[in-house]
Structure formats: structure tokens, C-alpha cells
XYZ file of C-alpha atoms in Angstrom:
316
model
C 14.528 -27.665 18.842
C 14.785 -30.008 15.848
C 18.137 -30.004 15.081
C 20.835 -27.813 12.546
C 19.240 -24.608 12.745
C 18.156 -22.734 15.668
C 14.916 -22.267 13.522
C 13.695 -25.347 12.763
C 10.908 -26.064 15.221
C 10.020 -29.700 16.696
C 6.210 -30.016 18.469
C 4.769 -33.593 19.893
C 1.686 -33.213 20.909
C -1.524 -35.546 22.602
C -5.033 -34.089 21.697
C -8.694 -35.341 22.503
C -10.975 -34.180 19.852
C -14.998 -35.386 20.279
C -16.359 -37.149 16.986
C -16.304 -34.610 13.959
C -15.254 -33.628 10.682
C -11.744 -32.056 10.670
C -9.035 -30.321 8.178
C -5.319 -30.012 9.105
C -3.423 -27.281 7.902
C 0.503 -26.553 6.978
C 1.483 -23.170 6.286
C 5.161 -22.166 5.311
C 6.267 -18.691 4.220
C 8.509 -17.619 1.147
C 11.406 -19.110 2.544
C 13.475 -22.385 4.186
C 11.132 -25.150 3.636
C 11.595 -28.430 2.313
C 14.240 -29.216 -0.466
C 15.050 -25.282 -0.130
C 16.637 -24.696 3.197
C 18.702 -20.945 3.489
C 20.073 -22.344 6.832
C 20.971 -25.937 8.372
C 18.592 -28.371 7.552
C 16.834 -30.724 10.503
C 18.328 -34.233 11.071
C 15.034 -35.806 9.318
C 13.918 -33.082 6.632
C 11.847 -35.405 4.772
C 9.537 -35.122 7.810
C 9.266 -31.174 7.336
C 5.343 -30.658 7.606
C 2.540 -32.240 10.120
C 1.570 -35.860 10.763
C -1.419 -36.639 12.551
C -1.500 -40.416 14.361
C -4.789 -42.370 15.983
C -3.984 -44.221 19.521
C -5.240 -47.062 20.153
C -6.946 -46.190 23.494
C -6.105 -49.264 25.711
C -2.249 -48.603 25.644
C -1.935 -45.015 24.484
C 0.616 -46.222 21.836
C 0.935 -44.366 18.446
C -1.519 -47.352 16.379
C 0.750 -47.003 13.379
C -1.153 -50.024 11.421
C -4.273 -49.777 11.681
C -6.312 -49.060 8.361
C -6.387 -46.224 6.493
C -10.250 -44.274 6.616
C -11.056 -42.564 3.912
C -11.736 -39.423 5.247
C -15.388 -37.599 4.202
C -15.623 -34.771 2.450
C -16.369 -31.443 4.716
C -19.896 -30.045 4.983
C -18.260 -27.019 2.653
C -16.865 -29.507 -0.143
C -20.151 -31.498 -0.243
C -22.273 -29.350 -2.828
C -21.100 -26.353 -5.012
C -22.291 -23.209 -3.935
C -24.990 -22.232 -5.148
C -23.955 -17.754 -4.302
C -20.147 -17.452 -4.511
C -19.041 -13.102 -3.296
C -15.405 -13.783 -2.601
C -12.802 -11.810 -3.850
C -13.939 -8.815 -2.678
C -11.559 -5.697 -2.540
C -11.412 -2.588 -0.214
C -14.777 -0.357 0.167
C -16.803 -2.875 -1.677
C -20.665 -3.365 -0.668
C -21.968 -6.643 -3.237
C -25.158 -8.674 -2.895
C -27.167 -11.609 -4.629
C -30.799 -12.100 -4.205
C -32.391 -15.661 -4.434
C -35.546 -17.295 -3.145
C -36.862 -20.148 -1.566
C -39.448 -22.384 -2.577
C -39.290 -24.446 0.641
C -37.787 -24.726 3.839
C -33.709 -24.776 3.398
C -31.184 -25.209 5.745
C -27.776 -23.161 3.765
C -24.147 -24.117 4.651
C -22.635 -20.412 4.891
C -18.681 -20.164 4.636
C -17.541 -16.439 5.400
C -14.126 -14.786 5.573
C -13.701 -11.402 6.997
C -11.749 -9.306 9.263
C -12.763 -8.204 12.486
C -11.603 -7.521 16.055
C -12.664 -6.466 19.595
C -15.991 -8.214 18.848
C -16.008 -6.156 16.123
C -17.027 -6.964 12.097
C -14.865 -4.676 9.479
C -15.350 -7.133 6.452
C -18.574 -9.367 7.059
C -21.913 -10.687 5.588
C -25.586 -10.631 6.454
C -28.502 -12.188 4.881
C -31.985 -9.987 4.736
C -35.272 -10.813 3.775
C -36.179 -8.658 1.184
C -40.233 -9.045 1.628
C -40.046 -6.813 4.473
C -36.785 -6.089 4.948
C -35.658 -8.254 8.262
C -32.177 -8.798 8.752
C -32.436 -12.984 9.146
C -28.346 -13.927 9.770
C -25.315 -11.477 10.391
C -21.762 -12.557 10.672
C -21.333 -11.606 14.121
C -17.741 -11.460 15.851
C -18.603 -13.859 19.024
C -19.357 -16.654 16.335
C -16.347 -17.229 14.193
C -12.848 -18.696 15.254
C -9.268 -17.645 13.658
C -8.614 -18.038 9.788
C -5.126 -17.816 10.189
C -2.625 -15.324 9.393
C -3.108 -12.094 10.995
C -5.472 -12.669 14.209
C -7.918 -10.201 12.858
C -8.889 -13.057 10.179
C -11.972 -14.294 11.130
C -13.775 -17.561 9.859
C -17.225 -18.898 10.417
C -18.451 -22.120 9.344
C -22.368 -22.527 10.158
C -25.756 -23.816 8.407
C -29.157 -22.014 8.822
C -32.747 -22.918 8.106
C -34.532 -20.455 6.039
C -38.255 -20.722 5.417
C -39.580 -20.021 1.969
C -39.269 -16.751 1.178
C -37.551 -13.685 -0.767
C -33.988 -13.243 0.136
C -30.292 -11.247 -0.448
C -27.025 -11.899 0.903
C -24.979 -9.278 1.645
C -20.880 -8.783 1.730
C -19.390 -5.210 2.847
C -15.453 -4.516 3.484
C -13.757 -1.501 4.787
C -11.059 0.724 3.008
C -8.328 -1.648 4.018
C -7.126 -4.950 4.610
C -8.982 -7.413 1.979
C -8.360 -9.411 -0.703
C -4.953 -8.530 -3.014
C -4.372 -5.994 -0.710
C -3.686 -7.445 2.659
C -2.118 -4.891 5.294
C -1.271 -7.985 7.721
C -0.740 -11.436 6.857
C -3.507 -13.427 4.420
C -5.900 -16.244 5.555
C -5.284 -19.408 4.847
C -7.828 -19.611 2.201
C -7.280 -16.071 0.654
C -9.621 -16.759 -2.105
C -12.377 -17.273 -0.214
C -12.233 -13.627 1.000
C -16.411 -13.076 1.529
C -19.005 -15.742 1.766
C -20.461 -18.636 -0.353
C -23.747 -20.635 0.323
C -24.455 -23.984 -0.376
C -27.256 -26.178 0.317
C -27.797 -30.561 -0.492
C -31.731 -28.979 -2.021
C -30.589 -26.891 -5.036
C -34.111 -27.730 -6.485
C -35.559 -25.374 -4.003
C -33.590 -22.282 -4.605
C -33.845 -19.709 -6.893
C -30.877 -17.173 -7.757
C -31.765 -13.942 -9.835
C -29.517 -12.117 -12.189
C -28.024 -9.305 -11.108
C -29.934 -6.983 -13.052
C -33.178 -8.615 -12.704
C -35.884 -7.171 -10.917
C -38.329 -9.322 -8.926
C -41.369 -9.647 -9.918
C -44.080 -7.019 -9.417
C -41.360 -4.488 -8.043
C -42.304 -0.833 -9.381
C -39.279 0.922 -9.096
C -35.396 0.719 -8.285
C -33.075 3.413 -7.392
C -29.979 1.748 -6.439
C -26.222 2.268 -6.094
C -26.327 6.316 -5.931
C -23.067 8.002 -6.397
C -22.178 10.814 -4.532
C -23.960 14.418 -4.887
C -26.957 12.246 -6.645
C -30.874 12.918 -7.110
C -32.517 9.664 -8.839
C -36.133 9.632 -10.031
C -38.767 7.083 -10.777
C -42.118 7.677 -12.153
C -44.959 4.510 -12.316
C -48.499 4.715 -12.624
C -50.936 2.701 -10.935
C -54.781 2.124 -12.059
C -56.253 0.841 -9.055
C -55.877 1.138 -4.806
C -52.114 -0.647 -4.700
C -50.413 -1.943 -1.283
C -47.140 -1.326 -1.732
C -43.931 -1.757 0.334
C -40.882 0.483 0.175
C -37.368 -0.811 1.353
C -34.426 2.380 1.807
C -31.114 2.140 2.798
C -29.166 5.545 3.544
C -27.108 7.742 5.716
C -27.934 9.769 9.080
C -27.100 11.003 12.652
C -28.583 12.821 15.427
C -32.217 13.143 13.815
C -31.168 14.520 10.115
C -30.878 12.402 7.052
C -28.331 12.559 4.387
C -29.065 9.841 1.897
C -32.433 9.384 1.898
C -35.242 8.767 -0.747
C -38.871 9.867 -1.250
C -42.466 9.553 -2.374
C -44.571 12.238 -4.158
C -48.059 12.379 -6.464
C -46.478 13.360 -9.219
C -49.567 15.668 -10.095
C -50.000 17.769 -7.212
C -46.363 17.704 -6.058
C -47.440 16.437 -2.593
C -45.105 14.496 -0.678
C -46.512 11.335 0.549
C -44.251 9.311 1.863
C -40.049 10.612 3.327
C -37.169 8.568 4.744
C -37.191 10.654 7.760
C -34.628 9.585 10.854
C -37.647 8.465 13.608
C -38.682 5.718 10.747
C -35.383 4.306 10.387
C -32.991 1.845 11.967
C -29.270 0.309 12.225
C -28.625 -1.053 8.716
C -25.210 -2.473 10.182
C -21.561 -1.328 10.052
C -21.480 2.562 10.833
C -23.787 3.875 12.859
C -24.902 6.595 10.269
C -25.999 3.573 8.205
C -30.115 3.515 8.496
C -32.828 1.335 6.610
C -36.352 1.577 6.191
C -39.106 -0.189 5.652
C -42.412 0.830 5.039
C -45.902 -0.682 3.514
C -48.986 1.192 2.877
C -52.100 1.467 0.057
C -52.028 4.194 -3.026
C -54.818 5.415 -4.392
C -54.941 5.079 -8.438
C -52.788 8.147 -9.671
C -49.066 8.828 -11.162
C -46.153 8.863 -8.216
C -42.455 9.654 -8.736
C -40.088 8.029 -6.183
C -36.797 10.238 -5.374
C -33.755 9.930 -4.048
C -30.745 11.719 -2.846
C -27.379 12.197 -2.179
C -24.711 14.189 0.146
C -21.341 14.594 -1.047
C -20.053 11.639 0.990
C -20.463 7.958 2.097
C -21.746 6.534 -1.092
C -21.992 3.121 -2.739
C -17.896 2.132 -3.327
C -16.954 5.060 -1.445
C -17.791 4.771 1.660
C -16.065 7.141 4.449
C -16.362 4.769 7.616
């Protein structure tokens, strides 16, 4: 107890932390706080927050004058971020692509929600040459974000070679930023990911609506109850490499796309359930990759929709 009100709160406490870069945090709600108290105030008000001491470590004694350090800036303040998805809102799926020129090691910051071991709101990185999932936000790796305890934080830097990349965010139908069901983070704004990196001359980051280079054709962000079509021509044997994302279960697929000569009608190439795999979050989530040589000839790439689970309005 800290005196006057049965609410205000006293903690001393003696902590060992190993060399590192740390951040202290104060949260206070809407109400009784400093210079605004709806009950008794403590004895010693102007104190109303956190204060962290050094000891000196031969007599354990709070070392109240030694010199103030300048403390560093965190790994996450150090360079802007070069991919900022925050913000993000209920039954949202947004992604950036960028590339590497060299080997990188990123500095990813993610907020999400998750549970149980669990993800709900999380982020994943995939190589878009052949479609490899390269870094998920996985449950078992981040540590609370305060507020609700299904707020989950992760802090951690990767080493990507040179390649052809997108980042990923998805969030469920509930709980996210503006519209929290529990309490907030402590960094609300921050909602998704960022990446950062200390070798922005290596990276790359492509508009939104810019295609990369040498792709043929892009049928993306379907609605629901949707057939999407794509004709290109090709003058010469091609190796070509298609990347799907749809839905299925128990063999059948739902969402799926399509190759066919465009002369004869023949289908050449289906997103068929055996070629597929987890895409992550529901299991009826599948992706596909595929690479293979056409002949010269005129092609028309499909695909199609189901009346449900669609970009923005997804059912699980």
C-alpha cells in the first residue's frame, strides 16, 4: 500500500538483467493519475510513475550519483523502416514486395494477437521466386505487448540472401487496430510489422501496383463468386513459374486458378488439391507453386471463385 487510497499501489523491487538494450514502460488508464486523483492521493504523488536505480555492486546500495549514460537508441529506433503495414483493421490480408541485391540481415518489429501457441493477427515473409515461406511470426517466439495477454510482440533480425521477396500481414474478424475487443498494446500504432535494415542501399521496394519484371500475368485479390482471365502470347519454348494461393479441404478445391492453350481449349496446367500446401492461417488456405516449359502458342490463365472466403472477407 502507498498511502491515502486503498488503490494506490507501492512496488520495490531488486532485478539482475545480463548486458542489453532495454525500454521501461508506464501505463495509466483514463483515470486517477498524477495531478488528477478521483480518490486520496499517495503521501509522495510527485513520485506517481517508475524509477529505475543502478547499485553499485560492492555494497548493494541504491548508487544515486553516479553519472548519467546516455542511453542508445534501440535496434528498432536505429534506421527508418524501410516496409511500414501497421494499422491494419479486422479481416485485412496486405503485402509489400521488395528485393535484395545482397545479403541483408532485416530488423522485423510485429504486433499481433495470438494465443494457445496460436497466431490470429501475424506476418510472414515469402520468397516470391519460388514461392518458399522464409520467416513466419510464430507464437513460441514473441513475449507480451501489454494490455490484453493475447497481445503478442516479437522483436528479431533475419539474414536474407539476395533474392525476390513479400512480406505478408493477415488479421482475423476481430480484435485489431481501432477496434480492440480487450485492452490495446502498448504501442497500438504499431498494430502489424515494419522492417528495417542499417543497408538501405541494398533493398529494393516496388510499388504496389508494379509488376516485377518479366511476370506474364496477375490475377489477384478475387472477390467472391469471381472468374478472372489472362491471355499472353509467347513466341518461343518459355520456362515459366506459376505461384496460386486459394481455398480447399478434403481433396476438392474452391478457389483455385488455371492454365489452358487458348486455341485448342486444352487444359494444361490446374490448381488441383495433391499439388498444393498450407498457405498459413486456416487450414483450407493452400498455395502452389509450379515451374515448367511452354511451347510457342497463345495461353489464357483462369481463375475462380466460391461464394465465400475471399480477399477482405475472409470466413475463418
Amino acid at each position: 500500500h502507498a498511502g491515502g487510497s486503498r488503490k494506490n499501489r507501492l512496488t520495490e523491487e531488486v532485478i539482475t538483467l545480463p548486458a542489453g538494450t532495454y525500454t521501461v514502460y508506464f501505463r495509466t488508464d483514463g483515470s486517477h493519475a498524477y495531478g488528477d486523483w478521483n480518490a486520496d492521493a499517495p503521501p509522495h504523488p510527485e513520485r506517481w510513475g517508475i524509477t529505475v536505480y543502478p547499485l553499485a555492486p560492492e555494497s548493494g546500495e541504491h548508487a544515486r550519483t553516479l553519472p548519467a549514460v546516455p542511453l542508445a537508441p534501440t535496434p528498432a529506433l536505429q534506421a527508418k523502416p524501410f516496409i511500414t503495414l501497421t494499422h491494419i483493421g479486422d479481416d485485412e490480408l496486405v503485402h509489400k514486395r521488395f528485393s535484395l541485391s545482397r545479403e541483408t540481415p532485416l530488423r522485423i518489429l510485429a504486433l499481433g494477437e495470438g494465443d494457445e501457441d496460436e497466431m490470429y493477427d501475424y506476418a510472414w515473409i515469402d520468397n516470391t521466386r519460388d514461392g518458399r515461406r522464409v520467416w513466419e511470426m510464430h507464437y513460441r517466439d514473441t513475449r507480451p505487448a501489454g494490455g490484453a495477454d493475447k497481445n503478442r510482440r516479437l522483436e528479431q533480425t533475419i539474414v536474407l540472401p539476395p533474392g525476390e521477396y513479400a512480406v505478408f500481414y493477415r488479421s482475423d474478424d476481430s480484435h485489431s487496430f481501432g477496434d480492440w475487443n480487450a485492452s490495446p498494446p502498448r504501442q497500438p500504432d504499431m498494430w502489424g510489422i515494419t522492417l528495417s535494415a542499417d543497408d538501405p542501399g541494398s533493398i529494393q521496394v516496388y510499388r504496389d501496383d508494379a509488376a516485377p519484371e518479366g511476370q506474364l500475368c496477375s490475377l489477384l485479390r478475387p472477390g467472391n463468386d469471381a472468374h478472372m482471365k489472362c491471355n499472353f502470347d509467347l513466341t518461343r519454348p518459355t520456362p515459366v513459374r506459376i505461384d496460386a494461393l486459394g481455398e480447399g479441404s478434403d481433396g476438392e478445391m474452391y478457389d483455385y486458378g488455371w492454365l489452358e492453350d487458348r486455341r485448342s481449349g486444352e487444359k494444361i496446367w490446374e490448381m488441383t488439391y495433391d499439388l498444393t500446401r498450407p498457405a498459413g492461417g486456416a487450414s483450407k488456405n493452400r498455395s502452389a507453386t509450379f515451374s515448367f516449359t511452354l511451347a510457342p502458342g497463345s495461353y489464357t490463365l483462369h481463375y475462380v471463385t466460391d461464394g465465400s472466403h475471399t480477399y477482405r472477407k475472409w470466413n475463418s
